[in-house]
Every structure is written in structure tokens, then in C-alpha cells.
Short mmCIF file of C-alpha atoms in Angstrom, two decimals:
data_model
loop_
_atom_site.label_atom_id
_atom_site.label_comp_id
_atom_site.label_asym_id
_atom_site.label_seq_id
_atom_site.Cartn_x
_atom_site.Cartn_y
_atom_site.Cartn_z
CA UNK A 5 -10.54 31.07 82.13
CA UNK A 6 -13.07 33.58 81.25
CA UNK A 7 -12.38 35.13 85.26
CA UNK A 8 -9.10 35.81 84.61
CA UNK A 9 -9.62 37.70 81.44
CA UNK A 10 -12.04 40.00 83.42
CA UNK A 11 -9.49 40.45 86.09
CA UNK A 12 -6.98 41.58 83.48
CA UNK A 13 -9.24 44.04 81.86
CA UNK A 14 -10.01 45.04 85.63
CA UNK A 15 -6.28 45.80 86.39
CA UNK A 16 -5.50 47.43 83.68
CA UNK A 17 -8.61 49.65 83.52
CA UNK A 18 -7.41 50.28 87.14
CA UNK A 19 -3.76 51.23 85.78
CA UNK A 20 -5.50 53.72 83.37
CA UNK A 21 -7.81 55.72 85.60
CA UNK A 22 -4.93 56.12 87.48
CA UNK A 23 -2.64 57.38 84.94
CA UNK A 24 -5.08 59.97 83.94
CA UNK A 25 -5.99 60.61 87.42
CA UNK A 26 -2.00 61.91 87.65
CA UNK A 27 -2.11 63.55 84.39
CA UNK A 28 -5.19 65.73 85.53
CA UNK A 29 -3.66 66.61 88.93
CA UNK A 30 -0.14 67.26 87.49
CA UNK A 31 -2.54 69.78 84.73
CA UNK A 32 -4.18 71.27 87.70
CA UNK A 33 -0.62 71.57 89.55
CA UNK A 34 0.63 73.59 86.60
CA UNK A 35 -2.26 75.65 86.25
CA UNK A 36 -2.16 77.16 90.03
CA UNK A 37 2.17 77.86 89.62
CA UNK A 38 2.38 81.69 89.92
CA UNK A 39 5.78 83.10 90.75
CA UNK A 40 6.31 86.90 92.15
CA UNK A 41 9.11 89.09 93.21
CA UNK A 42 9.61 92.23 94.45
CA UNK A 43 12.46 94.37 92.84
CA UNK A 44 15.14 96.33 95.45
CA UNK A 45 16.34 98.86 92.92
CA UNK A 46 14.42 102.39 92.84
CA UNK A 47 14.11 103.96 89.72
CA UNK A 48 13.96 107.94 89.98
CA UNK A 49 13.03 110.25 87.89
CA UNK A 50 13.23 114.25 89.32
CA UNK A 51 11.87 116.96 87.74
CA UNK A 52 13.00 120.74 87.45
CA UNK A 53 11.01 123.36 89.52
CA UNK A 54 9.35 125.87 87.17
CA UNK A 55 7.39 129.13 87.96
CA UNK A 56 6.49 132.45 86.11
CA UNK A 57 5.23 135.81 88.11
CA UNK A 58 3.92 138.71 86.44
CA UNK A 59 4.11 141.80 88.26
CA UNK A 60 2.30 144.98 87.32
CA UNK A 61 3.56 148.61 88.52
CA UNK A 62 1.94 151.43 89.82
CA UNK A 63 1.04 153.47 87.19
CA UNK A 64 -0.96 152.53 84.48
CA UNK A 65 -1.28 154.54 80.87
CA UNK A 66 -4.20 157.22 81.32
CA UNK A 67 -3.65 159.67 78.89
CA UNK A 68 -6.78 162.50 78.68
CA UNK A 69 -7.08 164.66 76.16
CA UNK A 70 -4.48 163.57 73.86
CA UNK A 71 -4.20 164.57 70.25
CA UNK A 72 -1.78 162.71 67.64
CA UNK A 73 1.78 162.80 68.02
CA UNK A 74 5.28 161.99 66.69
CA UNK A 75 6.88 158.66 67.18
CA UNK A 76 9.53 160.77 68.04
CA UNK A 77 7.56 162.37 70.96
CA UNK A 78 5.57 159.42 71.35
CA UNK A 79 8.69 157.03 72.53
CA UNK A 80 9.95 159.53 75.05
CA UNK A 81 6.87 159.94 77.11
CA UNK A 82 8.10 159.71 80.36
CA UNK A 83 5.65 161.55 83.18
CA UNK A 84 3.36 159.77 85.48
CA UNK A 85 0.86 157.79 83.55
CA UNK A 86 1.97 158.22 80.44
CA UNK A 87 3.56 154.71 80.35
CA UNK A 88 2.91 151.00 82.71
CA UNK A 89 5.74 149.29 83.83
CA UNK A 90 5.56 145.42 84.34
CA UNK A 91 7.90 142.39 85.29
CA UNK A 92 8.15 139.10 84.33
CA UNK A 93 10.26 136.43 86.15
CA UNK A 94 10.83 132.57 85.42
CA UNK A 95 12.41 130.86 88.11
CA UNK A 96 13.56 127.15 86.69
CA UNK A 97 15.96 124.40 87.93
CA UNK A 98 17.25 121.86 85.90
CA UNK A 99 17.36 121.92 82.14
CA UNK A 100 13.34 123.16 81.37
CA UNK A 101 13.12 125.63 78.69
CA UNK A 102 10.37 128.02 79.06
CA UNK A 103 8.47 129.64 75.56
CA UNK A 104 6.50 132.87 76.76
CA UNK A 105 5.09 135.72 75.17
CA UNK A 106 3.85 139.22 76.30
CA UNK A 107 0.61 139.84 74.30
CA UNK A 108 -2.34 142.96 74.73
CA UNK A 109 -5.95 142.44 74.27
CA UNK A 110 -7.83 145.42 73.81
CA UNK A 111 -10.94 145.95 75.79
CA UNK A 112 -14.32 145.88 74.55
CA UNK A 113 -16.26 147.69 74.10
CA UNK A 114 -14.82 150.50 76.21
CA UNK A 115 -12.08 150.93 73.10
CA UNK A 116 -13.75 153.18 70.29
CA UNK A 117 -10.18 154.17 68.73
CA UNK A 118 -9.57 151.85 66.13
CA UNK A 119 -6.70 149.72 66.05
CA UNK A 120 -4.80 151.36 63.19
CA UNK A 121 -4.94 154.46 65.25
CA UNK A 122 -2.86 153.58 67.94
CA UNK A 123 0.44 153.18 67.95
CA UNK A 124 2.52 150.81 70.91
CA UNK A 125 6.34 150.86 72.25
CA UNK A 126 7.53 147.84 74.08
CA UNK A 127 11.00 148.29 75.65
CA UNK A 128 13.23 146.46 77.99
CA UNK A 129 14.28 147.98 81.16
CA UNK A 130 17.06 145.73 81.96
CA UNK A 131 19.99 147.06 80.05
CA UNK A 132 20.17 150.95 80.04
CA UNK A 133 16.65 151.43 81.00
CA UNK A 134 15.23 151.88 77.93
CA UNK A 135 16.88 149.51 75.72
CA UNK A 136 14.27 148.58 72.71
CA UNK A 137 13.06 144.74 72.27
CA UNK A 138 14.68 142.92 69.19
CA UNK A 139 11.91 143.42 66.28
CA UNK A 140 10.52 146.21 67.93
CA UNK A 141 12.79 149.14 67.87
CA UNK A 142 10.37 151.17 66.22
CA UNK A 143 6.67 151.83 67.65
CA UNK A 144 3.72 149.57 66.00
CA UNK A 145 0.39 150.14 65.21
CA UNK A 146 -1.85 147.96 66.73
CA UNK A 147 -3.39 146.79 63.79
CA UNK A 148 0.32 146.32 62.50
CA UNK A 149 1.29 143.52 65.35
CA UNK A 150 1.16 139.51 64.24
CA UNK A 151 -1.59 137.53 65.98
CA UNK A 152 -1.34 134.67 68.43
CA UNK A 153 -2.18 131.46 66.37
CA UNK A 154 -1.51 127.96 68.06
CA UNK A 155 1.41 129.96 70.11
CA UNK A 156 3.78 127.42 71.58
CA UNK A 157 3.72 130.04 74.31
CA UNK A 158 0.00 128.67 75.60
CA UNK A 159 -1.58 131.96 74.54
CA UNK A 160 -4.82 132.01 73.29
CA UNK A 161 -5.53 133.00 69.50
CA UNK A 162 -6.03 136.43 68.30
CA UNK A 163 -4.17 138.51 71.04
CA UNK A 164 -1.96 141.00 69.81
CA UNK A 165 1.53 139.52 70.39
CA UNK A 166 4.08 142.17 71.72
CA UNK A 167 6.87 140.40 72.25
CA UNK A 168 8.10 136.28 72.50
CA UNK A 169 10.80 134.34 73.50
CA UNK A 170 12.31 131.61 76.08
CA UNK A 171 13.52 131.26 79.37
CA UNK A 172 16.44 128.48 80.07
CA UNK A 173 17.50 129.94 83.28
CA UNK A 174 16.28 131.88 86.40
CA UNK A 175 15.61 135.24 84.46
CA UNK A 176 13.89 138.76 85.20
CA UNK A 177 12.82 140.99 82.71
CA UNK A 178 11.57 144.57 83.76
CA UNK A 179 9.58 146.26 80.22
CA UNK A 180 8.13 149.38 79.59
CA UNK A 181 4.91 150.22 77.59
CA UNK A 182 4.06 153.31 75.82
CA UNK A 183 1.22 154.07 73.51
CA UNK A 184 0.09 156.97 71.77
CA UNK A 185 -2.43 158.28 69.46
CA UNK A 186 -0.67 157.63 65.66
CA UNK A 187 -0.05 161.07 63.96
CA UNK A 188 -1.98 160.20 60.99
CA UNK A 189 -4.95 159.65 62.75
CA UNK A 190 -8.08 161.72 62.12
CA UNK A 191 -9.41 163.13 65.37
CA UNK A 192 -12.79 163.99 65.45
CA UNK A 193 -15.21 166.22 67.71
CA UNK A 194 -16.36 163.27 69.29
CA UNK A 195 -14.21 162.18 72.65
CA UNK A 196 -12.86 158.76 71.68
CA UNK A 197 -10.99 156.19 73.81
CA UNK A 198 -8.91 153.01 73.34
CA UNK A 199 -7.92 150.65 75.94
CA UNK A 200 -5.98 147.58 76.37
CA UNK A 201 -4.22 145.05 79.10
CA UNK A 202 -1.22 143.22 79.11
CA UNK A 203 -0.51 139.45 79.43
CA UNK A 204 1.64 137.08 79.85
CA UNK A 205 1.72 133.52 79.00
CA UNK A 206 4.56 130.91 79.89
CA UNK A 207 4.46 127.21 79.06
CA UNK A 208 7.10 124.30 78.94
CA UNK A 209 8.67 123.20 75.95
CA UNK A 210 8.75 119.46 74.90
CA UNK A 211 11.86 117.33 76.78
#
């Protein structure tokens, strides 16, 4: 009697092991399942083309000997290097917006004119040939132009800002720069000399 009580327990330890034996290879089965798929649609995104050239001209401001003058005389200085021509072009497809500015550093420490005496004239060629920038249709002392300061433009601080503004399309601008020694300036005995370059700075606004 006491056999068959063994074989029982026997059986139905069998019956057990095997039960668990399933559960742990149906575990193991669900732990492998991965699943992947590879999608057919292609999703595009195409940006605009954007570029900026800045283009200097031939002549370049050298003017020797010069004593103070008008504003007047100043803006109508016309002979060969008495002004410097340059051109700025954004070519853009698509919707990009462009800020820029045009901006003058002076150079140090060839420059021994201060800034307050010199005076600057920014104009835009593109209309009549000497059509004036909006803000600056009357010459500016140096020390009288607004600083770049975190310029959305991508210009650096503390350049003299001549001019800003944005491009939304393909766009050339042709300007003209005159400067002059300011009329109120005291000149003395000593040879002085102020100089300055132009730049340009272009950078993409936010989509």
C-alpha cells in the first residue's frame, strides 16, 4: 500500500516538473519575440539655397591732405578716390529670410583721427544713383553710429553698424561710401590719419 503512495507522489511530481518545464520555455519563447519592419514611405524635407557675395570696387577712399569740410561738400565728393563703391548680393530660394548688416571697423592703430572727427555717408546706388539709405540721409560721425550688440545679423560686437536689414528674395544692392574730415574738427600741425574697412555680415533667420 505504502508503493503505491510513492508512485502517486512520483507521477505527480513528474506532472509538475513538467508544467514548469513549459512555463519556463513558453517565458524564454516570449523573451526572444522581436518584430521589425521597414517603412516604404519617404519623408522629405528640402531646404532653400542661400548665399551672400560681397564685392569691393576699384577705388578705395585715399584722401591726402584734407582739411575739414561741409556736409554739404562732403556728400558730393565724387572724383577718383574720394569715395569706395561695394556690392552686396543674396541669392535665396524658397522662403529663407536673410538679416544682414553693413558695419566699419576702424583700423588700429594706423587711425590717429578720433572718431568724433570723422564724419561717414552711406548711400544706395540702386535707385537714382545716389539715393540715401533710410536713417541715414544725413552724414554721421563715427562716434555718432549705434554699435553691434548680439546683432541678429551674426556680426560681432562693437563694429560700427552702417546700415541693416533683410533679404527675402534674390536681391543686389550697389552702395556708396563717403567720408570726410567733420568741419568742427580741430586740425593740428601734426599729419593725422583715420582709417577704416567695410563688412558685411549675413545670417538666417529662425523658420
Amino acid at each position: 500500500m505504502k508503493n503505491n503512495n510513492n508512485n502517486s507522489k512520483q507521477v505527480l511530481l513528474s506532472v509538475l516538473g513538467v508544467a514548469i518545464l513549459v512555463v519556463a520555455v513558453v517565458g524564454v519563447s516570449f523573451a526572444a519575440f522581436s518584430y521589425s519592419k521597414t517603412g516604404e514611405k519617404v519623408n522629405t524635407i528640402t531646404t532653400g539655397t542661400i548665399s551672400m557675395n560681397y564685392t569691393e570696387g576699384e577705388n578705395a577712399i585715399n584722401l591726402t591732405n584734407a582739411l575739414p569740410m561741409t556736409d554739404d561738400v562732403g556728400k558730393a565728393l565724387s572724383d577718383e578716390n574720394q569715395y569706395f563703391d561695394f556690392t552686396v548680393t543674396a541669392n535665396i530660394t524658397g522662403t529663407t529670410t536673410i538679416n544682414y548688416a553693413i558695419t566699419a571697423t576702424k583700423v588700429d592703430p594706423d587711425s590717429t583721427i578720433p572718431e568724433a572727427g570723422v564724419k561717414v555717408y552711406l548711400t544706395d546706388m540702386d535707385a537714382d544713383g545716389d539715393t540715401p539709405i533710410s536713417g541715414y540721409e544725413t552724414p554721421k560721425k563715427v562716434s555718432e553710429l549705434t554699435k553691434t550688440s548680439s546683432d541678429v545679423s551674426g556680426a560681432p560686437n562693437g563694429d560700427y553698424k552702417l546700415t541693416s536689414g533683410t533679404f527675402n528674395a534674390t536681391t543686389t544692392h550697389k552702395y556708396r561710401l563717403r567720408m570726410w574730415v567733420a568741419d568742427d574738427y580741430q586740425v593740428t600741425g601734426t599729419s593725422q590719419t583715420f582709417k577704416l574697412k567695410v563688412n558685411v555680415y549675413g545670417t538666417a533667420a529662425a523658420q
